[in-house]
Short mmCIF file of C-alpha atoms in Angstrom, two decimals:
data_model
loop_
_atom_site.label_atom_id
_atom_site.label_comp_id
_atom_site.label_asym_id
_atom_site.label_seq_id
_atom_site.Cartn_x
_atom_site.Cartn_y
_atom_site.Cartn_z
CA UNK A 97 0.07 0.34 0.48
CA UNK A 98 0.65 3.57 -0.88
CA UNK A 99 1.26 5.82 2.53
CA UNK A 100 0.96 9.42 3.50
CA UNK A 101 3.04 9.26 6.31
CA UNK A 102 5.52 7.93 6.82
CA UNK A 103 5.29 5.30 10.29
CA UNK A 104 7.69 3.98 12.81
CA UNK A 105 9.79 1.36 12.07
CA UNK A 106 9.48 -1.05 15.09
CA UNK A 107 7.00 -2.88 12.77
CA UNK A 108 8.76 -3.85 9.27
CA UNK A 109 11.23 -6.36 9.27
CA UNK A 110 13.14 -4.08 6.49
CA UNK A 111 13.67 -1.28 5.40
CA UNK A 112 14.69 0.24 1.67
CA UNK A 113 15.91 3.42 0.23
CA UNK A 114 14.41 3.80 -3.53
CA UNK A 115 11.87 1.98 -5.81
CA UNK A 116 12.91 1.71 -8.45
CA UNK A 117 14.39 -1.96 -10.10
CA UNK A 118 16.50 -3.14 -7.12
CA UNK A 119 14.84 -1.69 -4.81
CA UNK A 120 11.45 -2.72 -5.83
CA UNK A 121 12.52 -6.68 -6.77
CA UNK A 122 14.82 -6.58 -3.60
CA UNK A 123 11.02 -5.74 -1.54
CA UNK A 124 8.92 -7.99 -3.65
CA UNK A 125 11.30 -10.88 -2.56
CA UNK A 126 11.21 -9.64 0.78
CA UNK A 127 7.57 -10.15 1.15
CA UNK A 128 7.40 -13.43 -0.82
CA UNK A 129 9.61 -15.00 2.55
CA UNK A 130 6.94 -13.52 4.57
CA UNK A 131 8.71 -10.60 5.82
CA UNK A 132 7.41 -6.93 6.10
CA UNK A 133 8.88 -3.91 4.50
CA UNK A 134 8.27 -0.67 4.18
CA UNK A 135 10.01 1.57 0.56
CA UNK A 136 10.45 5.13 0.74
CA UNK A 137 11.10 7.21 -2.99
CA UNK A 138 12.80 10.59 -2.75
CA UNK A 139 10.57 11.13 -6.31
CA UNK A 140 7.26 11.08 -6.43
CA UNK A 141 4.76 8.58 -8.45
CA UNK A 142 5.63 9.59 -12.03
CA UNK A 143 9.64 9.21 -12.19
CA UNK A 144 11.59 12.69 -13.30
CA UNK A 145 15.13 13.73 -14.08
CA UNK A 146 16.56 16.55 -12.34
CA UNK A 147 19.59 17.96 -12.36
CA UNK A 148 21.14 16.34 -9.36
CA UNK A 149 24.16 16.29 -10.50
CA UNK A 150 27.64 17.94 -13.32
CA UNK A 151 29.55 16.41 -14.85
CA UNK A 152 33.17 16.59 -16.35
CA UNK A 153 35.07 14.00 -18.71
CA UNK A 154 34.24 11.89 -21.46
CA UNK A 155 30.52 12.21 -19.95
CA UNK A 156 30.30 15.88 -18.98
CA UNK A 157 27.25 18.71 -18.04
CA UNK A 158 24.48 16.73 -16.94
CA UNK A 159 24.46 13.35 -18.99
CA UNK A 160 24.26 11.46 -15.99
CA UNK A 161 21.38 13.18 -15.58
CA UNK A 162 19.41 12.03 -17.64
CA UNK A 163 19.53 8.26 -16.12
CA UNK A 164 19.75 9.38 -12.81
CA UNK A 165 15.46 9.15 -12.05
CA UNK A 166 13.77 10.00 -9.72
CA UNK A 167 10.48 8.75 -8.92
CA UNK A 168 8.09 4.81 -8.67
CA UNK A 169 10.13 2.42 -10.82
CA UNK A 170 13.67 4.43 -10.85
CA UNK A 171 15.84 3.94 -13.87
CA UNK A 172 13.25 1.49 -15.49
CA UNK A 173 11.23 4.45 -16.37
CA UNK A 174 14.25 5.44 -18.65
CA UNK A 175 15.39 1.97 -19.47
CA UNK A 176 15.35 0.75 -23.45
CA UNK A 177 14.49 -3.07 -22.17
CA UNK A 178 17.71 -4.28 -23.36
CA UNK A 179 18.95 -7.25 -21.46
CA UNK A 180 22.15 -9.64 -20.75
CA UNK A 181 24.34 -11.37 -18.74
CA UNK A 182 27.45 -10.58 -17.80
CA UNK A 183 30.68 -13.72 -19.02
CA UNK A 184 32.39 -15.84 -16.90
CA UNK A 185 35.65 -13.64 -18.15
CA UNK A 186 33.50 -9.79 -17.15
CA UNK A 187 33.77 -11.39 -12.80
CA UNK A 188 37.74 -11.73 -13.07
CA UNK A 189 39.49 -10.35 -15.79
CA UNK A 190 43.38 -9.70 -15.30
CA UNK A 191 42.83 -6.81 -17.84
CA UNK A 192 40.58 -5.72 -15.45
CA UNK A 193 42.37 -6.89 -12.56
CA UNK A 194 39.45 -6.62 -10.07
CA UNK A 195 37.92 -9.54 -9.21
CA UNK A 196 34.17 -10.38 -7.74
CA UNK A 197 33.69 -11.90 -4.41
CA UNK A 198 30.61 -13.70 -5.23
CA UNK A 199 31.48 -16.95 -7.31
CA UNK A 200 30.28 -16.67 -11.28
CA UNK A 201 27.90 -19.87 -10.98
CA UNK A 202 26.09 -19.23 -7.59
CA UNK A 203 24.50 -15.39 -9.37
CA UNK A 204 22.47 -17.79 -12.11
CA UNK A 205 19.65 -18.98 -10.37
CA UNK A 206 19.52 -15.37 -9.63
CA UNK A 207 19.25 -14.56 -13.32
CA UNK A 208 16.88 -16.73 -14.15
CA UNK A 209 14.87 -15.54 -11.44
CA UNK A 210 15.72 -12.08 -12.43
CA UNK A 211 14.48 -12.12 -16.66
CA UNK A 212 10.59 -12.74 -15.81
CA UNK A 213 10.42 -9.77 -13.41
CA UNK A 214 12.21 -7.82 -16.50
CA UNK A 215 10.24 -10.05 -18.69
CA UNK A 216 11.91 -12.25 -21.21
CA UNK A 217 12.78 -15.65 -20.89
CA UNK A 218 14.62 -17.34 -18.76
CA UNK A 219 15.45 -19.95 -21.32
CA UNK A 220 17.57 -17.34 -23.98
CA UNK A 221 19.24 -15.58 -20.62
CA UNK A 222 22.83 -16.48 -21.26
CA UNK A 223 22.51 -18.69 -24.43
CA UNK A 224 25.82 -18.75 -26.52
CA UNK A 225 26.95 -20.97 -29.53
CA UNK A 226 30.29 -20.62 -31.63
CA UNK A 227 31.02 -17.81 -34.35
CA UNK A 228 34.69 -18.93 -35.16
CA UNK A 229 37.85 -20.64 -32.79
CA UNK A 230 37.43 -16.76 -30.72
CA UNK A 231 34.41 -15.54 -30.63
CA UNK A 232 31.20 -16.69 -29.94
CA UNK A 233 27.83 -15.43 -30.72
CA UNK A 234 26.30 -14.09 -28.29
CA UNK A 235 22.57 -12.20 -28.82
CA UNK A 236 20.97 -9.52 -26.51
CA UNK A 237 16.86 -9.26 -26.84
CA UNK A 238 15.55 -6.30 -26.94
CA UNK A 239 11.93 -6.52 -25.05
CA UNK A 240 9.39 -3.62 -24.50
CA UNK A 241 10.92 -1.94 -21.32
CA UNK A 242 9.70 -3.51 -17.88
CA UNK A 243 8.26 0.02 -16.40
CA UNK A 244 8.38 -0.99 -12.69
CA UNK A 245 6.10 1.26 -11.84
CA UNK A 246 2.94 0.27 -14.76
CA UNK A 247 3.63 -3.32 -14.53
CA UNK A 248 3.80 -3.76 -10.37
CA UNK A 249 2.36 -0.43 -9.28
CA UNK A 250 -1.15 -2.09 -8.65
CA UNK A 251 0.82 -4.49 -7.17
CA UNK A 252 2.06 -2.04 -4.43
CA UNK A 253 -0.89 -0.38 -3.80
CA UNK A 254 -2.98 -4.02 -3.29
CA UNK A 255 -0.60 -5.05 -0.97
CA UNK A 256 -0.22 -5.44 2.75
CA UNK A 257 3.43 -6.23 3.35
CA UNK A 258 5.08 -3.61 1.61
CA UNK A 259 4.47 0.47 2.26
CA UNK A 260 5.38 2.73 -0.07
CA UNK A 261 6.42 5.87 1.18
CA UNK A 262 6.93 8.31 -1.65
CA UNK A 263 8.54 12.52 -2.07
CA UNK A 264 10.28 11.30 1.14
CA UNK A 265 14.35 11.59 0.33
CA UNK A 266 17.14 10.41 2.86
CA UNK A 267 18.25 13.72 4.13
CA UNK A 268 20.72 12.37 6.54
CA UNK A 269 21.83 8.76 8.63
CA UNK A 270 22.62 7.87 11.76
CA UNK A 271 24.54 5.30 12.89
CA UNK A 272 26.26 3.99 17.15
CA UNK A 273 29.40 5.30 17.81
CA UNK A 274 31.67 3.11 16.65
CA UNK A 275 30.05 2.65 13.42
CA UNK A 276 28.75 -0.94 13.41
CA UNK A 277 24.60 -0.53 13.09
CA UNK A 278 22.41 2.34 11.70
CA UNK A 279 19.95 3.91 14.15
CA UNK A 280 18.03 6.21 11.80
CA UNK A 281 17.03 7.34 9.03
CA UNK A 282 15.94 11.34 8.60
CA UNK A 283 13.38 12.08 6.40
CA UNK A 284 12.14 15.34 4.80
CA UNK A 285 9.54 16.61 1.80
CA UNK A 286 10.98 18.21 -0.76
CA UNK A 287 10.91 21.90 -1.14
CA UNK A 288 11.24 21.77 2.90
CA UNK A 289 9.39 21.71 6.38
CA UNK A 290 10.14 19.70 8.96
CA UNK A 291 11.98 17.11 8.65
CA UNK A 292 11.15 13.08 9.98
CA UNK A 293 13.18 10.62 11.80
CA UNK A 294 13.25 6.91 11.23
CA UNK A 295 15.14 5.08 14.40
CA UNK A 296 15.88 1.29 12.90
CA UNK A 297 17.59 -1.88 15.05
CA UNK A 298 20.45 -3.23 14.13
CA UNK A 299 17.97 -6.63 13.06
CA UNK A 300 16.48 -3.90 10.70
CA UNK A 301 18.24 -4.54 7.94
CA UNK A 302 18.38 -1.12 5.69
CA UNK A 303 18.87 -1.57 1.70
CA UNK A 304 19.55 1.98 -0.05
CA UNK A 305 18.83 1.40 -4.19
CA UNK A 306 18.82 4.68 -5.29
CA UNK A 307 20.92 4.18 -8.01
CA UNK A 308 24.41 4.71 -8.82
CA UNK A 309 24.58 8.23 -8.29
CA UNK A 310 21.78 8.45 -5.29
CA UNK A 311 23.57 5.49 -3.56
CA UNK A 312 26.96 6.88 -2.98
CA UNK A 313 25.13 10.18 -2.51
CA UNK A 314 22.97 8.43 0.90
CA UNK A 315 26.29 7.72 1.90
CA UNK A 316 28.12 10.58 1.27
CA UNK A 317 25.64 12.88 3.13
CA UNK A 318 27.63 15.43 5.20
CA UNK A 319 27.69 14.83 9.64
CA UNK A 320 26.16 18.01 11.66
CA UNK A 321 29.50 17.47 13.28
CA UNK A 322 31.76 17.24 10.20
CA UNK A 323 32.63 13.57 10.55
CA UNK A 324 33.47 11.27 8.10
CA UNK A 325 30.22 10.48 6.22
CA UNK A 326 27.92 7.11 7.96
CA UNK A 327 29.49 4.29 5.17
CA UNK A 328 32.71 6.19 3.94
CA UNK A 329 34.51 4.99 7.42
CA UNK A 330 37.31 3.69 3.74
CA UNK A 331 36.88 6.75 1.77
CA UNK A 332 36.15 4.94 -1.08
CA UNK A 333 32.39 6.31 -1.56
CA UNK A 334 31.71 7.56 -4.83
CA UNK A 335 35.07 6.60 -6.56
CA UNK A 336 35.30 3.95 -9.89
CA UNK A 337 32.82 5.13 -11.51
CA UNK A 338 31.91 3.89 -15.04
CA UNK A 339 30.12 3.80 -17.38
CA UNK A 340 30.08 1.12 -20.54
CA UNK A 341 31.51 3.00 -23.37
CA UNK A 342 29.45 2.83 -26.84
CA UNK A 343 31.81 3.36 -29.80
CA UNK A 344 29.05 3.53 -32.33
CA UNK A 345 29.44 1.87 -36.18
CA UNK A 346 33.38 1.22 -35.01
CA UNK A 347 33.85 -0.65 -37.41
CA UNK A 348 31.47 -2.95 -40.15
CA UNK A 349 32.21 -6.79 -40.79
CA UNK A 350 31.99 -8.77 -43.75
CA UNK A 351 31.08 -12.43 -43.58
CA UNK A 352 30.18 -15.67 -44.20
CA UNK A 353 28.18 -17.33 -40.91
CA UNK A 354 24.67 -14.92 -41.89
CA UNK A 355 24.03 -14.06 -37.94
CA UNK A 356 20.29 -13.98 -38.54
CA UNK A 357 20.67 -17.83 -38.90
CA UNK A 358 21.92 -18.10 -35.73
CA UNK A 359 19.48 -16.19 -33.74
CA UNK A 360 16.94 -18.54 -31.27
CA UNK A 361 14.05 -19.62 -33.51
CA UNK A 362 12.48 -20.30 -29.73
CA UNK A 363 12.83 -16.41 -28.93
CA UNK A 364 10.55 -14.06 -30.97
CA UNK A 365 11.28 -11.08 -29.53
CA UNK A 366 13.76 -8.95 -30.97
CA UNK A 367 16.95 -8.33 -30.12
CA UNK A 368 20.91 -7.39 -31.60
CA UNK A 369 23.05 -9.64 -32.74
CA UNK A 370 26.16 -9.75 -30.94
CA UNK A 371 30.09 -10.78 -31.13
CA UNK A 372 32.50 -11.86 -28.20
CA UNK A 373 35.49 -12.99 -27.69
CA UNK A 374 36.37 -16.06 -25.36
CA UNK A 375 38.22 -15.75 -22.79
CA UNK A 376 41.40 -17.69 -24.10
CA UNK A 377 41.99 -14.92 -26.88
CA UNK A 378 41.00 -12.01 -24.51
CA UNK A 379 42.86 -12.99 -22.55
CA UNK A 380 45.78 -13.59 -24.57
CA UNK A 381 45.49 -10.10 -25.64
CA UNK A 382 44.53 -7.64 -22.80
CA UNK A 383 41.03 -7.52 -23.30
CA UNK A 384 38.63 -5.84 -21.67
CA UNK A 385 34.86 -7.31 -22.11
CA UNK A 386 33.40 -5.64 -24.98
CA UNK A 387 30.19 -6.62 -27.32
CA UNK A 388 30.87 -6.59 -30.61
CA UNK A 389 27.09 -5.82 -31.94
CA UNK A 390 26.38 -6.35 -36.16
CA UNK A 391 23.40 -4.36 -37.37
CA UNK A 392 22.46 -2.82 -40.28
CA UNK A 393 22.86 -5.94 -43.13
CA UNK A 394 23.61 -4.25 -45.79
CA UNK A 395 23.32 -6.15 -49.13
CA UNK A 396 24.79 -6.47 -52.14
CA UNK A 397 27.38 -4.49 -50.51
CA UNK A 398 30.96 -4.25 -52.30
CA UNK A 399 32.97 -6.29 -49.87
CA UNK A 400 30.39 -9.06 -49.35
CA UNK A 401 29.85 -9.25 -54.09
CA UNK A 402 34.01 -9.10 -53.73
CA UNK A 403 34.66 -12.04 -51.12
CA UNK A 404 31.44 -13.82 -53.15
CA UNK A 405 32.54 -13.79 -56.62
CA UNK A 406 35.84 -14.78 -55.50
CA UNK A 407 34.57 -17.36 -53.55
CA UNK A 408 31.74 -18.45 -54.57
CA UNK A 409 29.41 -18.46 -52.05
CA UNK A 410 27.52 -15.73 -49.98
CA UNK A 411 28.81 -12.71 -47.79
CA UNK A 412 26.08 -11.10 -45.47
CA UNK A 413 27.80 -7.45 -44.61
CA UNK A 414 27.08 -5.92 -41.18
CA UNK A 415 27.95 -2.47 -39.20
CA UNK A 416 30.03 -2.83 -35.98
CA UNK A 417 28.66 -1.26 -33.07
CA UNK A 418 31.18 -1.59 -29.86
CA UNK A 419 29.55 -1.68 -26.83
CA UNK A 420 32.96 -1.60 -24.09
CA UNK A 421 34.53 -1.56 -20.54
CA UNK A 422 36.39 0.53 -18.91
CA UNK A 423 38.97 -0.14 -16.08
CA UNK A 424 37.83 1.13 -12.66
CA UNK A 425 40.39 3.38 -11.52
CA UNK A 426 40.00 5.75 -8.28
CA UNK A 427 40.04 8.85 -9.69
CA UNK A 428 36.80 8.52 -11.81
CA UNK A 429 34.49 9.34 -9.05
CA UNK A 430 31.44 11.79 -7.71
CA UNK A 431 32.21 14.49 -4.82
CA UNK A 432 29.98 15.78 -2.95
CA UNK A 433 29.44 19.42 -3.79
CA UNK A 434 28.34 22.43 -1.88
CA UNK A 435 25.11 23.28 -3.83
CA UNK A 436 22.02 21.66 -2.58
CA UNK A 437 19.18 19.97 -5.26
CA UNK A 438 15.89 20.03 -5.21
CA UNK A 439 15.08 17.51 -2.91
CA UNK A 440 18.26 19.96 -0.50
CA UNK A 441 20.61 17.23 -1.61
CA UNK A 442 24.08 18.05 -1.74
CA UNK A 443 24.75 18.35 -5.21
CA UNK A 444 26.93 15.67 -7.40
CA UNK A 445 30.32 16.74 -9.08
CA UNK A 446 31.03 13.60 -11.48
CA UNK A 447 34.63 13.11 -13.95
CA UNK A 448 35.11 9.71 -15.72
CA UNK A 449 37.45 9.80 -18.12
CA UNK A 450 38.44 6.73 -20.19
CA UNK A 451 42.06 5.75 -20.54
CA UNK A 452 44.60 4.45 -23.72
CA UNK A 453 44.07 0.78 -22.26
CA UNK A 454 39.89 0.97 -22.73
CA UNK A 455 40.39 2.54 -26.41
CA UNK A 456 43.13 0.47 -27.39
CA UNK A 457 40.77 -2.49 -25.97
CA UNK A 458 37.89 -2.12 -28.31
CA UNK A 459 40.27 -1.51 -31.21
CA UNK A 460 41.81 -4.61 -30.19
CA UNK A 461 38.86 -6.61 -29.90
CA UNK A 462 37.33 -5.61 -34.14
CA UNK A 463 41.30 -6.28 -34.47
CA UNK A 464 40.96 -9.58 -33.58
CA UNK A 465 37.83 -10.44 -34.92
CA UNK A 466 39.42 -9.43 -38.66
CA UNK A 467 42.47 -11.45 -38.11
CA UNK A 468 40.54 -14.29 -37.47
CA UNK A 469 38.18 -14.03 -40.28
CA UNK A 470 41.32 -13.40 -42.67
CA UNK A 471 43.75 -16.07 -41.66
CA UNK A 472 39.97 -18.90 -41.12
CA UNK A 473 38.57 -16.81 -44.37
CA UNK A 474 35.20 -16.48 -43.32
CA UNK A 475 35.73 -12.81 -43.83
CA UNK A 476 36.89 -9.61 -43.57
CA UNK A 477 36.34 -6.33 -40.96
CA UNK A 478 36.97 -3.46 -41.67
CA UNK A 479 38.11 -0.04 -38.40
CA UNK A 480 36.92 3.06 -38.34
CA UNK A 481 39.87 4.55 -36.23
CA UNK A 482 38.26 7.94 -36.02
CA UNK A 483 34.56 6.35 -34.39
CA UNK A 484 36.55 4.42 -31.69
CA UNK A 485 39.17 7.35 -30.70
CA UNK A 486 36.80 10.95 -31.06
CA UNK A 487 33.26 9.51 -31.40
CA UNK A 488 33.04 7.70 -27.85
CA UNK A 489 29.39 8.40 -26.52
CA UNK A 490 27.84 6.34 -23.59
CA UNK A 491 24.89 3.98 -22.79
CA UNK A 492 23.37 5.85 -19.36
CA UNK A 493 25.20 3.14 -17.56
CA UNK A 494 26.25 3.82 -13.85
CA UNK A 495 28.33 1.53 -12.01
CA UNK A 496 31.00 1.18 -9.15
CA UNK A 497 30.31 4.45 -6.48
CA UNK A 498 29.81 1.76 -4.13
CA UNK A 499 31.83 -0.99 -5.32
CA UNK A 500 32.50 -4.68 -3.93
CA UNK A 501 34.90 -6.55 -2.21
CA UNK A 502 36.67 -8.42 0.41
CA UNK A 503 38.70 -5.71 1.71
CA UNK A 504 37.67 -3.33 3.52
CA UNK A 505 39.83 -0.02 3.10
CA UNK A 506 39.46 -0.86 -0.87
CA UNK A 507 35.44 -1.85 -1.25
CA UNK A 508 32.93 -0.16 -0.01
CA UNK A 509 30.41 -3.61 1.00
CA UNK A 510 30.92 -6.93 0.54
CA UNK A 511 30.44 -9.72 -1.43
CA UNK A 512 26.19 -10.01 0.50
CA UNK A 513 26.28 -6.06 -0.09
CA UNK A 514 26.26 -4.89 3.19
CA UNK A 515 28.12 -2.40 4.14
CA UNK A 516 31.33 -3.23 5.71
CA UNK A 517 31.08 -3.13 8.70
CA UNK A 518 27.25 -2.51 9.59
CA UNK A 519 25.34 -5.39 10.64
CA UNK A 520 22.28 -4.11 9.32
CA UNK A 521 23.31 -1.08 5.62
CA UNK A 522 23.13 -2.86 2.28
CA UNK A 523 23.79 -1.51 -0.74
CA UNK A 524 21.66 -2.65 -4.06
CA UNK A 525 21.96 -1.48 -7.87
CA UNK A 526 25.26 -1.36 -10.42
CA UNK A 527 26.41 0.98 -7.16
CA UNK A 528 28.19 -2.24 -5.99
CA UNK A 529 29.77 -4.09 -9.65
CA UNK A 530 33.43 -3.73 -9.03
CA UNK A 531 33.95 -4.14 -12.31
CA UNK A 532 31.88 -3.57 -15.29
CA UNK A 533 32.18 -6.26 -17.99
CA UNK A 534 30.47 -5.60 -21.54
CA UNK A 535 27.03 -6.46 -20.11
CA UNK A 536 23.77 -4.10 -19.88
CA UNK A 537 23.44 -4.19 -16.20
CA UNK A 538 19.64 -4.11 -15.96
CA UNK A 539 19.26 -7.86 -15.34
CA UNK A 540 22.36 -8.37 -13.10
CA UNK A 541 20.45 -5.01 -10.61
CA UNK A 542 17.50 -7.38 -10.46
CA UNK A 543 19.16 -10.22 -9.67
CA UNK A 544 21.28 -8.95 -7.28
CA UNK A 545 18.65 -7.91 -5.42
CA UNK A 546 17.05 -10.39 -5.30
CA UNK A 547 20.19 -12.48 -4.23
CA UNK A 548 20.68 -10.29 -1.17
CA UNK A 549 16.48 -10.82 -0.94
CA UNK A 550 17.93 -13.93 -0.59
CA UNK A 551 19.95 -13.74 1.72
CA UNK A 552 18.29 -11.00 4.49
CA UNK A 553 15.54 -13.15 4.48
CA UNK A 554 16.81 -16.22 5.35
CA UNK A 555 18.33 -14.01 8.45
CA UNK A 556 15.33 -13.04 9.65
CA UNK A 557 13.74 -16.17 9.58
CA UNK A 558 16.93 -17.68 12.17
CA UNK B 239 26.68 -20.60 -41.62
CA UNK B 240 29.12 -21.73 -37.78
CA UNK B 241 26.13 -24.68 -36.64
CA UNK B 242 25.18 -24.47 -33.16
CA UNK B 243 27.64 -26.07 -30.11
CA UNK B 244 27.75 -30.06 -30.33
CA UNK B 245 25.44 -31.58 -27.86
CA UNK B 246 23.57 -28.43 -27.14
CA UNK B 247 21.05 -27.81 -30.36
CA UNK B 248 18.76 -24.42 -30.07
CA UNK B 249 15.83 -27.22 -29.55
CA UNK B 250 17.38 -28.25 -26.45
CA UNK B 251 17.95 -25.16 -24.55
CA UNK B 252 15.05 -23.46 -26.08
CA UNK B 253 12.21 -26.55 -25.76
CA UNK B 254 12.91 -27.64 -22.30
CA UNK B 255 13.80 -24.78 -20.51
CA UNK B 256 15.41 -23.90 -17.24
CA UNK B 257 17.04 -26.71 -15.96
CA UNK B 258 19.00 -27.41 -19.49
CA UNK B 259 19.71 -23.66 -19.11
CA UNK B 260 21.83 -24.20 -16.11
CA UNK B 261 23.23 -27.27 -17.36
CA UNK B 262 24.60 -24.89 -20.85
CA UNK B 263 25.29 -22.44 -18.49
CA UNK B 264 27.69 -24.78 -15.93
CA UNK B 265 28.91 -26.14 -19.19
CA UNK B 266 30.00 -22.71 -20.87
CA UNK B 267 32.04 -21.67 -17.34
CA UNK B 268 33.65 -24.83 -17.35
CA UNK B 269 34.69 -24.44 -21.00
CA UNK B 270 36.01 -21.37 -20.45
CA UNK B 271 37.76 -21.87 -17.15
CA UNK B 272 39.90 -24.59 -19.13
CA UNK B 273 39.96 -22.70 -22.54
CA UNK B 274 44.15 -21.71 -21.80
CA UNK B 275 43.88 -18.97 -20.30
CA UNK B 276 47.71 -19.15 -19.34
CA UNK B 277 47.89 -19.79 -22.99
CA UNK B 278 49.36 -16.33 -23.84
CA UNK B 279 52.20 -14.97 -25.80
CA UNK B 280 53.44 -11.33 -25.50
CA UNK B 281 53.65 -10.07 -29.36
CA UNK B 282 56.82 -9.02 -30.37
CA UNK B 283 56.47 -5.43 -31.13
CA UNK B 284 58.44 -5.70 -34.25
CA UNK B 285 56.10 -8.38 -35.34
CA UNK B 286 55.19 -7.61 -39.49
CA UNK B 287 51.06 -7.75 -38.94
CA UNK B 288 50.23 -9.86 -41.70
CA UNK B 289 47.52 -8.64 -43.54
CA UNK B 290 47.25 -5.15 -45.27
CA UNK B 291 45.10 -2.33 -44.87
CA UNK B 292 42.76 -1.35 -47.74
CA UNK B 293 40.41 1.88 -46.90
CA UNK B 294 40.21 0.33 -42.94
CA UNK B 295 39.70 -3.05 -43.73
CA UNK B 296 41.73 -5.95 -42.18
CA UNK B 297 42.82 -7.36 -45.16
CA UNK B 298 45.91 -9.93 -47.58
CA UNK B 299 48.32 -8.03 -49.76
CA UNK B 300 47.48 -10.02 -52.66
CA UNK B 301 43.69 -8.79 -52.15
CA UNK B 302 44.15 -4.60 -51.23
CA UNK B 303 46.63 -5.25 -54.72
CA UNK B 304 42.52 -6.61 -56.89
CA UNK B 305 40.89 -3.90 -54.33
CA UNK B 306 42.85 -1.57 -55.69
CA UNK B 307 42.05 -1.71 -59.16
CA UNK B 308 38.41 -2.88 -58.45
CA UNK B 309 38.06 0.38 -57.04
CA UNK B 310 40.08 2.37 -60.00
CA UNK B 311 37.91 0.25 -62.87
CA UNK B 312 34.95 1.94 -64.51
CA UNK B 313 32.09 1.96 -61.12
CA UNK B 314 29.38 -1.09 -61.91
CA UNK B 315 31.97 -3.46 -62.48
CA UNK B 316 32.48 -7.46 -61.51
CA UNK B 317 35.52 -7.56 -59.47
CA UNK B 318 38.20 -10.39 -60.45
CA UNK B 319 37.98 -12.44 -57.04
CA UNK B 320 41.26 -14.29 -57.39
CA UNK B 321 42.93 -13.06 -54.53
CA UNK B 322 43.54 -16.01 -52.10
#
């Protein structure tokens, strides 16, 4: 049900801050396990973007604001609907230099559970077939995007176990003196007015699920005493910001393999043909994650005609857009500024700069495909240098600002998404990704939220 | 066209559902993890790349000559296609 005013937290088994894909997925999984949940959302029933940050680097100005959606449904309200899961290498790529503290195999059931929430077929998750030695065909289905407000709004309204409080931004967090547990959240209404204080006990889990920037913002909230922000004892919060760099039309491929024939017939939805380097090749060449998205088949392309005449069979032409990865580095970060946004929260300043290796990896992945196709006489690849090095774009993915890890001095949350040192403070969302891989993050965001809910429910019920 | 993975047909993947997917995922993980990631050999900086560049296309040297001749021929001329 939707609430008009703040109730006492004592009646809830868990409190979730944020009503986007991560927060609502976690809330619904908790209630399915028999728990009662309070969901606090800064925005209203209509999700909107706002002027919450200013940015520098490769994604500048108001770039991140376009992807920072406040309100019921959160960022799902601006999502394009693409779902793909990472590869095992994305969890532990030596070229990236960071390892997820989660065994890849253990995520499989959560990705399968996440798929129907996002209106995707579970059987399609992780589908891949060989393309040529060194590369696999790993299509990305692009179903109609699931708008969480539309899909789950009626469910929330009817639920007796999920209480949703809209239009209440969290503006302060309090903790025990020894920083072992969160003790209270202070809430406000946009536009000012009196604040409200919500007390929690160490046994009541609080999940921050406010988005890639919003989670960092909450863990960098200034304290009245000028002390270290709750949850940022390591100083890592806000650092390691990552996007998924997109190199649009970075190349072309002419191949004897008609990619349409590799598309699984059982999947009736639309999607993208994507080629991905296999781990042995990627490790050998020091490649970061990259999906080579092949699209816009051009009939009667000169190179296809050329090869076809030489070989006596058909060749097909595709444009390639590279969906790549950037290495996590500490200096790419968000920090609070002295300005306040419309919610009374510190406006953030972000800087996110790709390094030379990020570009080089995109080129080398394309080059590796070209060399392979040439060597095997299976096709040819064209590199469009300037599209890689001069026209990089992003995909609206906000990753890494409260990263997961085993070392409390270099990460914010542990492998269970619990803030290091705190008994009851957790984070859900792509902000916990220690590396970005190449895959679109939404299904992994939901999968991690379900995994967190399982852990919280198990703990609550024992 | 590259055939689907041996022993793992599309029907098996999509006609059965979850348990098959898990098996497929596990098989993939196993294959990827045992695919010789340690076999890396550092590329020599002075190594000659075994291909040529034709307007950004990665082609053989012979192909480049043919393509250059083709580009110079009247529009619509058929490629000679003698490269290997």
